[in-house]
PDB file of C-alpha atoms and ligand atoms in Angstrom:
ATOM      1  CA  MET V  25       0.000   0.000   0.000  1.00  0.00           C
ATOM      2  CA  LEU V  26       1.344   3.383  -0.986  1.00  0.00           C
ATOM      3  CA  GLU V  27       0.182   5.001   2.283  1.00  0.00           C
ATOM      4  CA  ASP V  28       2.068   2.453   4.397  1.00  0.00           C
ATOM      5  CA  ARG V  29       5.201   2.899   2.339  1.00  0.00           C
ATOM      6  CA  LEU V  30       4.863   6.675   2.598  1.00  0.00           C
ATOM      7  CA  ASP V  31       4.709   6.431   6.387  1.00  0.00           C
ATOM      8  CA  THR V  32       7.793   4.217   6.396  1.00  0.00           C
ATOM      9  CA  VAL V  33       9.763   6.584   4.191  1.00  0.00           C
ATOM     10  CA  ARG V  34       8.602   9.595   6.250  1.00  0.00           C
ATOM     11  CA  ALA V  35      10.090   7.891   9.290  1.00  0.00           C
ATOM     12  CA  TRP V  36      13.343   7.259   7.382  1.00  0.00           C
ATOM     13  CA  VAL V  37      13.442  10.969   6.484  1.00  0.00           C
ATOM     14  CA  ARG V  38      12.974  11.951  10.136  1.00  0.00           C
ATOM     15  CA  GLU V  39      15.699   9.549  11.301  1.00  0.00           C
ATOM     16  CA  ALA V  40      18.319  10.340   8.669  1.00  0.00           C
ATOM     17  CA  ARG V  41      21.166  12.541   9.826  1.00  0.00           C
ATOM     18  CA  HIS V  42      22.080  13.266   6.197  1.00  0.00           C
ATOM     19  CA  ILE V  43      19.901  12.824   3.104  1.00  0.00           C
ATOM     20  CA  ALA V  44      21.185  12.907  -0.474  1.00  0.00           C
ATOM     21  CA  VAL V  45      18.646  13.532  -3.227  1.00  0.00           C
ATOM     22  CA  LEU V  46      19.407  12.637  -6.839  1.00  0.00           C
ATOM     23  CA  THR V  47      16.998  14.311  -9.247  1.00  0.00           C
ATOM     24  CA  GLY V  48      16.354  13.926 -12.956  1.00  0.00           C
ATOM     25  CA  ALA V  49      14.141  15.407 -15.619  1.00  0.00           C
ATOM     26  CA  GLY V  50      10.952  14.022 -14.045  1.00  0.00           C
ATOM     27  CA  VAL V  51      11.228  16.574 -11.235  1.00  0.00           C
ATOM     28  CA  SER V  52      10.643  19.344 -13.772  1.00  0.00           C
ATOM     29  CA  ALA V  53       7.973  17.506 -15.777  1.00  0.00           C
ATOM     30  CA  GLU V  54       5.125  19.015 -13.754  1.00  0.00           C
ATOM     31  CA  SER V  55       6.562  22.460 -14.542  1.00  0.00           C
ATOM     32  CA  GLY V  56       6.119  21.679 -18.236  1.00  0.00           C
ATOM     33  CA  VAL V  57       9.752  20.876 -19.085  1.00  0.00           C
ATOM     34  CA  PRO V  58       9.952  17.831 -21.369  1.00  0.00           C
ATOM     35  CA  THR V  59      11.841  14.802 -20.082  1.00  0.00           C
ATOM     36  CA  PHE V  60      14.225  12.854 -22.304  1.00  0.00           C
ATOM     37  CA  ARG V  61      12.966   9.279 -22.320  1.00  0.00           C
ATOM     38  CA  ASP V  62       9.204   9.503 -21.831  1.00  0.00           C
ATOM     39  CA  ALA V  63       7.749   7.585 -24.747  1.00  0.00           C
ATOM     40  CA  GLN V  64       5.574  10.264 -26.383  1.00  0.00           C
ATOM     41  CA  THR V  65       6.843  13.590 -25.080  1.00  0.00           C
ATOM     42  CA  GLY V  66      10.507  12.960 -24.242  1.00  0.00           C
ATOM     43  CA  TYR V  67      13.163  14.754 -26.273  1.00  0.00           C
ATOM     44  CA  TRP V  68      14.737  11.462 -27.307  1.00  0.00           C
ATOM     45  CA  ALA V  69      11.427  10.413 -28.870  1.00  0.00           C
ATOM     46  CA  GLN V  70      11.875  13.302 -31.339  1.00  0.00           C
ATOM     47  CA  PHE V  71      15.654  13.591 -31.677  1.00  0.00           C
ATOM     48  CA  ARG V  72      18.655  11.313 -31.562  1.00  0.00           C
ATOM     49  CA  ALA V  73      20.842  11.949 -28.530  1.00  0.00           C
ATOM     50  CA  GLU V  74      23.892  11.387 -30.769  1.00  0.00           C
ATOM     51  CA  ASP V  75      22.794  14.332 -32.913  1.00  0.00           C
ATOM     52  CA  MET V  76      21.816  16.772 -30.166  1.00  0.00           C
ATOM     53  CA  ALA V  77      23.881  15.837 -27.136  1.00  0.00           C
ATOM     54  CA  THR V  78      27.367  14.956 -28.353  1.00  0.00           C
ATOM     55  CA  GLU V  79      30.348  17.017 -29.429  1.00  0.00           C
ATOM     56  CA  ALA V  80      30.352  15.204 -32.768  1.00  0.00           C
ATOM     57  CA  GLY V  81      26.704  16.156 -33.308  1.00  0.00           C
ATOM     58  CA  PHE V  82      27.511  19.796 -32.629  1.00  0.00           C
ATOM     59  CA  ARG V  83      30.554  19.796 -34.903  1.00  0.00           C
ATOM     60  CA  SER V  84      28.621  18.316 -37.805  1.00  0.00           C
ATOM     61  CA  HIS V  85      25.497  20.497 -37.422  1.00  0.00           C
ATOM     62  CA  PRO V  86      26.404  23.436 -35.147  1.00  0.00           C
ATOM     63  CA  GLU V  87      23.459  25.587 -36.163  1.00  0.00           C
ATOM     64  CA  ARG V  88      20.884  22.852 -35.570  1.00  0.00           C
ATOM     65  CA  VAL V  89      22.275  21.941 -32.172  1.00  0.00           C
ATOM     66  CA  TRP V  90      22.813  25.560 -31.054  1.00  0.00           C
ATOM     67  CA  ASN V  91      19.254  26.461 -32.045  1.00  0.00           C
ATOM     68  CA  TRP V  92      17.851  23.499 -30.135  1.00  0.00           C
ATOM     69  CA  TYR V  93      19.565  24.638 -26.943  1.00  0.00           C
ATOM     70  CA  GLN V  94      18.379  28.222 -27.606  1.00  0.00           C
ATOM     71  CA  HIS V  95      14.868  26.844 -27.926  1.00  0.00           C
ATOM     72  CA  ARG V  96      15.252  25.017 -24.601  1.00  0.00           C
ATOM     73  CA  ARG V  97      16.568  28.201 -22.978  1.00  0.00           C
ATOM     74  CA  GLN V  98      13.601  30.182 -24.274  1.00  0.00           C
ATOM     75  CA  LEU V  99      11.162  27.532 -23.092  1.00  0.00           C
ATOM     76  CA  MET V 100      12.374  28.137 -19.528  1.00  0.00           C
ATOM     77  CA  ASP V 101      11.130  31.765 -19.634  1.00  0.00           C
ATOM     78  CA  GLY V 102       7.557  30.596 -19.176  1.00  0.00           C
ATOM     79  CA  VAL V 103       8.321  27.843 -16.671  1.00  0.00           C
ATOM     80  CA  GLN V 104       7.899  27.966 -12.895  1.00  0.00           C
ATOM     81  CA  PRO V 105       9.339  25.597 -10.282  1.00  0.00           C
ATOM     82  CA  ASN V 106       6.749  23.181  -8.900  1.00  0.00           C
ATOM     83  CA  ALA V 107       5.808  21.813  -5.481  1.00  0.00           C
ATOM     84  CA  GLY V 108       8.550  19.168  -5.695  1.00  0.00           C
ATOM     85  CA  HIS V 109      11.315  21.748  -6.196  1.00  0.00           C
ATOM     86  CA  ARG V 110       9.799  23.855  -3.406  1.00  0.00           C
ATOM     87  CA  ALA V 111       9.587  20.984  -0.923  1.00  0.00           C
ATOM     88  CA  LEU V 112      13.293  20.231  -1.368  1.00  0.00           C
ATOM     89  CA  ALA V 113      14.284  23.889  -0.941  1.00  0.00           C
ATOM     90  CA  GLN V 114      12.047  24.276   2.120  1.00  0.00           C
ATOM     91  CA  PHE V 115      13.540  21.184   3.753  1.00  0.00           C
ATOM     92  CA  GLN V 116      17.041  22.558   3.186  1.00  0.00           C
ATOM     93  CA  ALA V 117      16.045  25.897   4.719  1.00  0.00           C
ATOM     94  CA  ALA V 118      14.393  24.245   7.712  1.00  0.00           C
ATOM     95  CA  HIS V 119      17.214  21.715   8.279  1.00  0.00           C
ATOM     96  CA  PRO V 120      20.496  23.390   7.313  1.00  0.00           C
ATOM     97  CA  GLY V 121      23.186  20.926   6.251  1.00  0.00           C
ATOM     98  CA  ARG V 122      20.942  17.843   6.315  1.00  0.00           C
ATOM     99  CA  LEU V 123      20.040  17.529   2.621  1.00  0.00           C
ATOM    100  CA  THR V 124      22.457  17.557  -0.312  1.00  0.00           C
ATOM    101  CA  LEU V 125      20.795  18.019  -3.665  1.00  0.00           C
ATOM    102  CA  ILE V 126      22.444  16.355  -6.645  1.00  0.00           C
ATOM    103  CA  THR V 127      20.795  16.952  -9.998  1.00  0.00           C
ATOM    104  CA  GLN V 128      21.190  15.815 -13.577  1.00  0.00           C
ATOM    105  CA  ASN V 129      18.980  18.719 -14.625  1.00  0.00           C
ATOM    106  CA  VAL V 130      20.379  21.748 -16.397  1.00  0.00           C
ATOM    107  CA  ASP V 131      17.240  23.890 -16.110  1.00  0.00           C
ATOM    108  CA  GLY V 132      18.134  25.765 -12.911  1.00  0.00           C
ATOM    109  CA  LEU V 133      14.686  25.259 -11.335  1.00  0.00           C
ATOM    110  CA  HIS V 134      16.085  23.911  -8.041  1.00  0.00           C
ATOM    111  CA  GLN V 135      18.243  27.012  -7.685  1.00  0.00           C
ATOM    112  CA  ARG V 136      15.416  29.343  -8.734  1.00  0.00           C
ATOM    113  CA  VAL V 137      13.279  28.204  -5.832  1.00  0.00           C
ATOM    114  CA  GLY V 138      16.120  28.687  -3.340  1.00  0.00           C
ATOM    115  CA  SER V 139      17.897  25.334  -3.065  1.00  0.00           C
ATOM    116  CA  THR V 140      21.482  25.819  -1.999  1.00  0.00           C
ATOM    117  CA  GLY V 141      24.696  23.998  -2.857  1.00  0.00           C
ATOM    118  CA  VAL V 142      23.045  22.188  -5.766  1.00  0.00           C
ATOM    119  CA  LEU V 143      25.510  19.764  -7.367  1.00  0.00           C
ATOM    120  CA  CYS V 144      24.773  20.045 -11.104  1.00  0.00           C
ATOM    121  CA  LEU V 145      26.279  16.927 -12.644  1.00  0.00           C
ATOM    122  CA  HIS V 146      25.355  17.799 -16.230  1.00  0.00           C
ATOM    123  CA  GLY V 147      26.144  21.516 -16.285  1.00  0.00           C
ATOM    124  CA  ASP V 148      23.976  24.554 -16.876  1.00  0.00           C
ATOM    125  CA  LEU V 149      21.648  25.144 -19.825  1.00  0.00           C
ATOM    126  CA  PHE V 150      22.228  28.893 -19.560  1.00  0.00           C
ATOM    127  CA  ALA V 151      26.036  28.814 -19.516  1.00  0.00           C
ATOM    128  CA  ASP V 152      28.133  29.309 -22.634  1.00  0.00           C
ATOM    129  CA  ARG V 153      31.616  28.017 -23.253  1.00  0.00           C
ATOM    130  CA  TRP V 154      34.043  27.639 -26.120  1.00  0.00           C
ATOM    131  CA  LEU V 155      33.952  24.504 -28.242  1.00  0.00           C
ATOM    132  CA  ASP V 156      37.737  24.402 -28.680  1.00  0.00           C
ATOM    133  CA  ALA V 157      40.213  25.358 -25.973  1.00  0.00           C
ATOM    134  CA  PRO V 158      39.969  29.151 -25.809  1.00  0.00           C
ATOM    135  CA  ARG V 159      42.891  31.246 -27.014  1.00  0.00           C
ATOM    136  CA  ASP V 160      43.624  34.763 -25.677  1.00  0.00           C
ATOM    137  CA  CYS V 161      41.387  36.201 -28.373  1.00  0.00           C
ATOM    138  CA  CYS V 162      38.347  34.166 -27.281  1.00  0.00           C
ATOM    139  CA  GLN V 163      36.204  36.409 -25.058  1.00  0.00           C
ATOM    140  CA  LEU V 164      32.638  35.229 -24.520  1.00  0.00           C
ATOM    141  CA  GLY V 165      31.381  38.799 -24.046  1.00  0.00           C
ATOM    142  CA  GLU V 166      32.776  39.754 -27.453  1.00  0.00           C
ATOM    143  CA  ALA V 167      31.603  36.781 -29.506  1.00  0.00           C
ATOM    144  CA  VAL V 168      30.002  37.622 -32.841  1.00  0.00           C
ATOM    145  CA  ALA V 169      26.264  36.882 -32.659  1.00  0.00           C
ATOM    146  CA  GLY V 170      25.218  33.880 -34.721  1.00  0.00           C
ATOM    147  CA  SER V 171      24.003  30.316 -34.509  1.00  0.00           C
ATOM    148  CA  PRO V 172      26.342  29.612 -32.808  1.00  0.00           C
ATOM    149  CA  PRO V 173      28.222  32.793 -31.893  1.00  0.00           C
ATOM    150  CA  THR V 174      31.898  32.737 -32.838  1.00  0.00           C
ATOM    151  CA  CYS V 175      35.160  34.392 -31.828  1.00  0.00           C
ATOM    152  CA  ARG V 176      35.655  37.392 -34.085  1.00  0.00           C
ATOM    153  CA  HIS V 177      39.374  36.635 -34.388  1.00  0.00           C
ATOM    154  CA  CYS V 178      39.829  32.871 -34.664  1.00  0.00           C
ATOM    155  CA  GLY V 179      36.327  31.585 -35.420  1.00  0.00           C
ATOM    156  CA  ASN V 180      36.118  29.346 -32.339  1.00  0.00           C
ATOM    157  CA  GLN V 181      32.466  28.465 -31.740  1.00  0.00           C
ATOM    158  CA  VAL V 182      30.402  28.994 -28.602  1.00  0.00           C
ATOM    159  CA  ARG V 183      28.579  25.912 -27.293  1.00  0.00           C
ATOM    160  CA  PRO V 184      26.175  25.380 -24.398  1.00  0.00           C
ATOM    161  CA  GLY V 185      27.766  24.664 -21.023  1.00  0.00           C
ATOM    162  CA  VAL V 186      26.076  21.310 -20.580  1.00  0.00           C
ATOM    163  CA  VAL V 187      27.709  17.899 -20.350  1.00  0.00           C
ATOM    164  CA  TRP V 188      27.217  15.859 -23.481  1.00  0.00           C
ATOM    165  CA  PHE V 189      27.419  12.101 -23.896  1.00  0.00           C
ATOM    166  CA  GLY V 190      31.028  10.974 -23.959  1.00  0.00           C
ATOM    167  CA  GLU V 191      32.203  13.969 -21.911  1.00  0.00           C
ATOM    168  CA  MET V 192      33.568  14.042 -18.387  1.00  0.00           C
ATOM    169  CA  LEU V 193      31.342  15.316 -15.634  1.00  0.00           C
ATOM    170  CA  PRO V 194      32.783  18.349 -13.827  1.00  0.00           C
ATOM    171  CA  LEU V 195      35.238  16.564 -11.541  1.00  0.00           C
ATOM    172  CA  ALA V 196      34.876  18.654  -8.384  1.00  0.00           C
ATOM    173  CA  VAL V 197      31.079  18.474  -8.625  1.00  0.00           C
ATOM    174  CA  PHE V 198      31.063  14.714  -9.137  1.00  0.00           C
ATOM    175  CA  GLU V 199      33.508  14.166  -6.282  1.00  0.00           C
ATOM    176  CA  ALA V 200      31.308  16.271  -4.001  1.00  0.00           C
ATOM    177  CA  ALA V 201      28.316  14.175  -5.085  1.00  0.00           C
ATOM    178  CA  GLU V 202      30.218  10.967  -4.301  1.00  0.00           C
ATOM    179  CA  ARG V 203      31.172  12.277  -0.850  1.00  0.00           C
ATOM    180  CA  ALA V 204      27.569  13.261  -0.104  1.00  0.00           C
ATOM    181  CA  THR V 205      26.418   9.849  -1.301  1.00  0.00           C
ATOM    182  CA  GLN V 206      28.915   7.974   0.838  1.00  0.00           C
ATOM    183  CA  ASP V 207      27.987  10.064   3.844  1.00  0.00           C
ATOM    184  CA  CYS V 208      24.201   9.872   3.551  1.00  0.00           C
ATOM    185  CA  GLU V 209      21.892   7.571   5.468  1.00  0.00           C
ATOM    186  CA  LEU V 210      19.042   7.980   2.988  1.00  0.00           C
ATOM    187  CA  MET V 211      19.093   8.662  -0.746  1.00  0.00           C
ATOM    188  CA  LEU V 212      15.950   9.761  -2.560  1.00  0.00           C
ATOM    189  CA  VAL V 213      16.148   9.084  -6.299  1.00  0.00           C
ATOM    190  CA  VAL V 214      13.522  11.327  -7.859  1.00  0.00           C
ATOM    191  CA  GLY V 215      12.321  11.583 -11.442  1.00  0.00           C
ATOM    192  CA  THR V 216      15.154   9.842 -13.217  1.00  0.00           C
ATOM    193  CA  ALA V 217      15.071   6.844 -15.524  1.00  0.00           C
ATOM    194  CA  GLY V 218      18.428   5.835 -14.029  1.00  0.00           C
ATOM    195  CA  ALA V 219      19.784   5.108 -17.491  1.00  0.00           C
ATOM    196  CA  VAL V 220      22.753   7.479 -17.603  1.00  0.00           C
ATOM    197  CA  TYR V 221      26.030   6.814 -15.839  1.00  0.00           C
ATOM    198  CA  PRO V 222      27.936   7.849 -13.824  1.00  0.00           C
ATOM    199  CA  ALA V 223      24.965   9.746 -12.312  1.00  0.00           C
ATOM    200  CA  ALA V 224      22.838   6.624 -11.858  1.00  0.00           C
ATOM    201  CA  GLY V 225      25.790   4.881 -10.237  1.00  0.00           C
ATOM    202  CA  LEU V 226      25.372   7.164  -7.225  1.00  0.00           C
ATOM    203  CA  ALA V 227      22.291   5.164  -6.214  1.00  0.00           C
ATOM    204  CA  HIS V 228      24.342   1.944  -6.254  1.00  0.00           C
ATOM    205  CA  LEU V 229      27.117   3.696  -4.330  1.00  0.00           C
ATOM    206  CA  ALA V 230      24.631   4.864  -1.684  1.00  0.00           C
ATOM    207  CA  ARG V 231      23.300   1.336  -1.299  1.00  0.00           C
ATOM    208  CA  SER V 232      26.730  -0.233  -1.020  1.00  0.00           C
ATOM    209  CA  ALA V 233      27.766   2.419   1.511  1.00  0.00           C
ATOM    210  CA  GLY V 234      24.867   1.336   3.717  1.00  0.00           C
ATOM    211  CA  ALA V 235      22.272   4.009   3.000  1.00  0.00           C
ATOM    212  CA  ARG V 236      18.598   3.367   2.379  1.00  0.00           C
ATOM    213  CA  VAL V 237      17.595   4.133  -1.196  1.00  0.00           C
ATOM    214  CA  VAL V 238      14.083   5.234  -2.148  1.00  0.00           C
ATOM    215  CA  VAL V 239      12.932   5.719  -5.752  1.00  0.00           C
ATOM    216  CA  LEU V 240      10.131   8.228  -6.445  1.00  0.00           C
ATOM    217  CA  ASN V 241       8.795   7.794  -9.962  1.00  0.00           C
ATOM    218  CA  PRO V 242       5.355   7.254 -11.510  1.00  0.00           C
ATOM    219  CA  ASN V 243       6.891   4.672 -13.870  1.00  0.00           C
ATOM    220  CA  PRO V 244       9.386   1.820 -13.564  1.00  0.00           C
ATOM    221  CA  SER V 245      13.011   2.964 -13.557  1.00  0.00           C
ATOM    222  CA  GLU V 246      16.301   1.151 -13.962  1.00  0.00           C
ATOM    223  CA  LEU V 247      17.074   1.865 -10.305  1.00  0.00           C
ATOM    224  CA  ASP V 248      13.974   0.217  -8.832  1.00  0.00           C
ATOM    225  CA  GLY V 249      15.908  -2.974  -8.151  1.00  0.00           C
ATOM    226  CA  THR V 250      18.476  -1.046  -6.114  1.00  0.00           C
ATOM    227  CA  ALA V 251      15.855   0.580  -3.913  1.00  0.00           C
ATOM    228  CA  ASP V 252      14.666  -0.340  -0.425  1.00  0.00           C
ATOM    229  CA  ALA V 253      11.329   1.234  -1.354  1.00  0.00           C
ATOM    230  CA  VAL V 254       9.728   2.445  -4.555  1.00  0.00           C
ATOM    231  CA  LEU V 255       7.041   5.134  -4.359  1.00  0.00           C
ATOM    232  CA  ARG V 256       4.906   5.228  -7.507  1.00  0.00           C
ATOM    233  CA  GLY V 257       3.853   8.838  -7.908  1.00  0.00           C
ATOM    234  CA  THR V 258       4.995  12.186  -9.173  1.00  0.00           C
ATOM    235  CA  SER V 259       7.569  14.311  -7.419  1.00  0.00           C
ATOM    236  CA  ALA V 260       5.221  17.268  -6.938  1.00  0.00           C
ATOM    237  CA  SER V 261       2.630  15.023  -5.315  1.00  0.00           C
ATOM    238  CA  LEU V 262       5.020  12.974  -3.135  1.00  0.00           C
ATOM    239  CA  LEU V 263       7.839  15.261  -2.003  1.00  0.00           C
ATOM    240  CA  PRO V 264       5.803  17.827  -0.020  1.00  0.00           C
ATOM    241  CA  GLY V 265       4.286  15.107   2.169  1.00  0.00           C
ATOM    242  CA  LEU V 266       7.562  13.218   2.614  1.00  0.00           C
ATOM    243  CA  LEU V 267       9.623  16.237   3.558  1.00  0.00           C
ATOM    244  CA  ALA V 268       7.088  18.194   5.622  1.00  0.00           C
ATOM    245  CA  GLY V 269       7.792  18.853   9.263  1.00  0.00           C
TER     246      GLY V 269
HETATM  247  P1  LIG I 328      14.686  10.729 -18.385  1.00  0.00           P
HETATM  248  O1  LIG I 328      13.827  11.431 -19.370  1.00  0.00           O
HETATM  249  O2  LIG I 328      15.547   9.626 -18.860  1.00  0.00           O
HETATM  250  O3  LIG I 328      13.769  10.126 -17.244  1.00  0.00           O
HETATM  251  C1  LIG I 328      12.772  10.902 -16.638  1.00  0.00           C
HETATM  252  C2  LIG I 328      12.130  10.057 -15.566  1.00  0.00           C
HETATM  253  O4  LIG I 328      11.192  10.872 -14.889  1.00  0.00           O
HETATM  254  C3  LIG I 328      11.363   8.846 -16.100  1.00  0.00           C
HETATM  255  O5  LIG I 328      11.735   7.702 -15.351  1.00  0.00           O
HETATM  256  C4  LIG I 328       9.901   9.191 -15.844  1.00  0.00           C
HETATM  257  O6  LIG I 328       9.119   8.059 -15.508  1.00  0.00           O
HETATM  258  C5  LIG I 328      10.022  10.111 -14.663  1.00  0.00           C
HETATM  259  N1  LIG I 328       8.930  11.070 -14.502  1.00  0.00           N
HETATM  260  C6  LIG I 328       8.120  11.595 -15.445  1.00  0.00           C
HETATM  261  N2  LIG I 328       7.266  12.468 -14.891  1.00  0.00           N
HETATM  262  C7  LIG I 328       7.559  12.526 -13.572  1.00  0.00           C
HETATM  263  C8  LIG I 328       7.042  13.251 -12.464  1.00  0.00           C
HETATM  264  N3  LIG I 328       6.057  14.136 -12.603  1.00  0.00           N
HETATM  265  N4  LIG I 328       7.596  13.042 -11.240  1.00  0.00           N
HETATM  266  C9  LIG I 328       8.597  12.147 -11.094  1.00  0.00           C
HETATM  267  N5  LIG I 328       9.127  11.433 -12.098  1.00  0.00           N
HETATM  268  C10 LIG I 328       8.617  11.614 -13.313  1.00  0.00           C
HETATM  269  O7  LIG I 328      15.530  11.848 -17.619  1.00  0.00           O
HETATM  270  P2  LIG I 328      16.842  11.661 -16.749  1.00  0.00           P
HETATM  271  O8  LIG I 328      16.834  10.373 -16.030  1.00  0.00           O
HETATM  272  O9  LIG I 328      16.997  12.907 -15.966  1.00  0.00           O
HETATM  273  O10 LIG I 328      21.627  14.021 -20.207  1.00  0.00           O
HETATM  274  O11 LIG I 328      17.938  11.615 -17.867  1.00  0.00           O
HETATM  275  C11 LIG I 328      19.285  11.595 -17.492  1.00  0.00           C
HETATM  276  C12 LIG I 328      20.106  12.288 -18.544  1.00  0.00           C
HETATM  277  O12 LIG I 328      19.819  11.732 -19.824  1.00  0.00           O
HETATM  278  C13 LIG I 328      19.786  13.762 -18.716  1.00  0.00           C
HETATM  279  O13 LIG I 328      20.480  14.570 -17.794  1.00  0.00           O
HETATM  280  C14 LIG I 328      20.202  14.029 -20.116  1.00  0.00           C
HETATM  281  C15 LIG I 328      19.564  12.812 -20.754  1.00  0.00           C
HETATM  282  O14 LIG I 328      19.998  12.444 -21.972  1.00  0.00           O
HETATM  283  C16 LIG I 328      22.242  14.609 -21.256  1.00  0.00           C
HETATM  284  O15 LIG I 328      21.637  15.260 -22.087  1.00  0.00           O
HETATM  285  C17 LIG I 328      23.718  14.409 -21.268  1.00  0.00           C
END
């Protein structure tokens, strides 16, 4: 019964000295941000990840890929954080130092609602960086507008500051996420299919380090088998009740 499991997990939340939360695209779904792998509406139902989320895809079609990220940036203008984002931020404010938020999301909604110390494993949708190692002439503020913008001197291209498939996660951020995972007594895995590593590996790490792992997802995920409890529901409906008090 969902209610019984909710009570159990509420008790685990109360008992845990340190909670790590790993979020994915599902946390922002109720704000209207598309996920990646949902069958009808996910981005990867419309596009190939190899085309839109790899360096090779950008190099072969820079305009197409740049414009897609611009479209995703613009989409965020009309988007508001939801009750799930708020519940996490409110718990952090009410219990300083007890909850570390690790996210695969690049949309900034956790930060917008006041979450602190968010460990962004996959970068920031709104950040720009140079495609090739920047030379002295490469100044982001002076890039020539275009799709993508370029360095006026050497032609280096600007790319979005997200982590693409085949790229390293930001090392300091990932190490901080590993430390939080090893230190936590409870990990909540919220709104992720659990299909992308090394992020998904944090749930296995938490389990092997002795923490309880709870998956919150309306659908089956690849991390269900790792979990001590699976709560079938949406993040905006489940998180406020779990983290209240
Ligand atoms: P996915 O799109 O793979 O998975 C989203 C998950 O959210 C699915 O398991 C859904 O069932 C679940 N979900 C949908 N609506 C939900 C809701 N309202 N509440 C809770 N869960 C809900 O997204 P991620 O797992 O985040 O990386 O994907 C991981 C990475 O793969 C992304 O960061 C991105 C993507 O390709 C890159 O682009 C490098």
